[in-house]
């Protein structure tokens, strides 16, 4: 997983932004051109207060969808998702960081995508005292 890459990448979503969940309806419905089941290898999913956190790790996999946003509204959606996730580039108070990860799509193949993962200070705490989501699927 890497940060710093810029581009109009799809988003890997694994919690309240997944199809059928309330934030998908609020921020993504009608603004996407593709929604494909996908997996994020090398990460572990932890329960949060009402939403999950993906934490970078070596043993695990997170299940979700790879969402491709319509180019006409991409910048607006990106700004909205950053606000929703409380992500401000370079801010040490972030709960989530937006990073580029290689995502495995259903049917095979990997593609780069934006993923909101737990910021490192929170990830350290979750690794010690967090409750893992069984099977890495928050909706499962």
PDB file of N, CA and C in Angstrom, residues 38-39 41 66 101-113:
ATOM      1  N   UNK A  38     -14.948  -6.836  -4.696  1.00  0.00           N
ATOM      2  CA  UNK A  38     -13.489  -6.843  -4.696  1.00  0.00           C
ATOM      3  C   UNK A  38     -12.967  -7.174  -3.300  1.00  0.00           C
ATOM      4  N   UNK A  39     -11.658  -7.408  -3.237  1.00  0.00           N
ATOM      5  CA  UNK A  39     -10.991  -7.714  -1.972  1.00  0.00           C
ATOM      6  C   UNK A  39      -9.721  -6.873  -1.856  1.00  0.00           C
ATOM      7  N   UNK A  41      -6.278  -7.353  -0.211  1.00  0.00           N
ATOM      8  CA  UNK A  41      -5.365  -8.245   0.513  1.00  0.00           C
ATOM      9  C   UNK A  41      -4.376  -7.440   1.355  1.00  0.00           C
ATOM     10  N   UNK A  66     -15.291  -2.294  -5.415  1.00  0.00           N
ATOM     11  CA  UNK A  66     -14.499  -1.284  -6.108  1.00  0.00           C
ATOM     12  C   UNK A  66     -15.490  -0.413  -6.870  1.00  0.00           C
ATOM     13  N   UNK A 101      -4.002   1.492  -2.952  1.00  0.00           N
ATOM     14  CA  UNK A 101      -3.750   0.078  -2.698  1.00  0.00           C
ATOM     15  C   UNK A 101      -4.057  -0.722  -3.954  1.00  0.00           C
ATOM     16  N   UNK A 102      -3.450  -1.884  -4.058  1.00  0.00           N
ATOM     17  CA  UNK A 102      -3.788  -2.820  -5.127  1.00  0.00           C
ATOM     18  C   UNK A 102      -4.980  -3.646  -4.656  1.00  0.00           C
ATOM     19  N   UNK A 103      -6.066  -3.585  -5.404  1.00  0.00           N
ATOM     20  CA  UNK A 103      -7.323  -4.238  -5.051  1.00  0.00           C
ATOM     21  C   UNK A 103      -7.561  -5.382  -6.033  1.00  0.00           C
ATOM     22  N   UNK A 104      -7.977  -6.526  -5.513  1.00  0.00           N
ATOM     23  CA  UNK A 104      -8.284  -7.691  -6.343  1.00  0.00           C
ATOM     24  C   UNK A 104      -9.769  -7.672  -6.672  1.00  0.00           C
ATOM     25  N   UNK A 105     -10.093  -7.622  -7.961  1.00  0.00           N
ATOM     26  CA  UNK A 105     -11.499  -7.569  -8.372  1.00  0.00           C
ATOM     27  C   UNK A 105     -12.033  -8.972  -8.626  1.00  0.00           C
ATOM     28  N   UNK A 106     -13.362  -9.104  -8.462  1.00  0.00           N
ATOM     29  CA  UNK A 106     -14.000 -10.392  -8.705  1.00  0.00           C
ATOM     30  C   UNK A 106     -13.698 -10.846 -10.125  1.00  0.00           C
ATOM     31  N   UNK A 107     -13.363 -12.114 -10.269  1.00  0.00           N
ATOM     32  CA  UNK A 107     -13.011 -12.636 -11.578  1.00  0.00           C
ATOM     33  C   UNK A 107     -11.521 -12.591 -11.858  1.00  0.00           C
ATOM     34  N   UNK A 108     -10.756 -11.991 -10.950  1.00  0.00           N
ATOM     35  CA  UNK A 108      -9.300 -11.959 -11.102  1.00  0.00           C
ATOM     36  C   UNK A 108      -8.775 -10.613 -11.541  1.00  0.00           C
ATOM     37  N   UNK A 109      -7.517 -10.437 -11.355  1.00  0.00           N
ATOM     38  CA  UNK A 109      -6.853  -9.192 -11.716  1.00  0.00           C
ATOM     39  C   UNK A 109      -6.814  -8.216 -10.558  1.00  0.00           C
ATOM     40  N   UNK A 110      -5.817  -7.356 -10.592  1.00  0.00           N
ATOM     41  CA  UNK A 110      -5.690  -6.322  -9.573  1.00  0.00           C
ATOM     42  C   UNK A 110      -5.638  -4.961 -10.241  1.00  0.00           C
ATOM     43  N   UNK A 111      -6.168  -3.976  -9.548  1.00  0.00           N
ATOM     44  CA  UNK A 111      -6.148  -2.597 -10.025  1.00  0.00           C
ATOM     45  C   UNK A 111      -5.842  -1.681  -8.845  1.00  0.00           C
ATOM     46  N   UNK A 112      -5.222  -0.541  -9.103  1.00  0.00           N
ATOM     47  CA  UNK A 112      -5.013   0.413  -8.017  1.00  0.00           C
ATOM     48  C   UNK A 112      -6.319   1.134  -7.700  1.00  0.00           C
ATOM     49  N   UNK A 113      -6.511   1.435  -6.439  1.00  0.00           N
ATOM     50  CA  UNK A 113      -7.695   2.180  -6.023  1.00  0.00           C
ATOM     51  C   UNK A 113      -7.432   2.939  -4.742  1.00  0.00           C
TER      52      UNK A 113
END
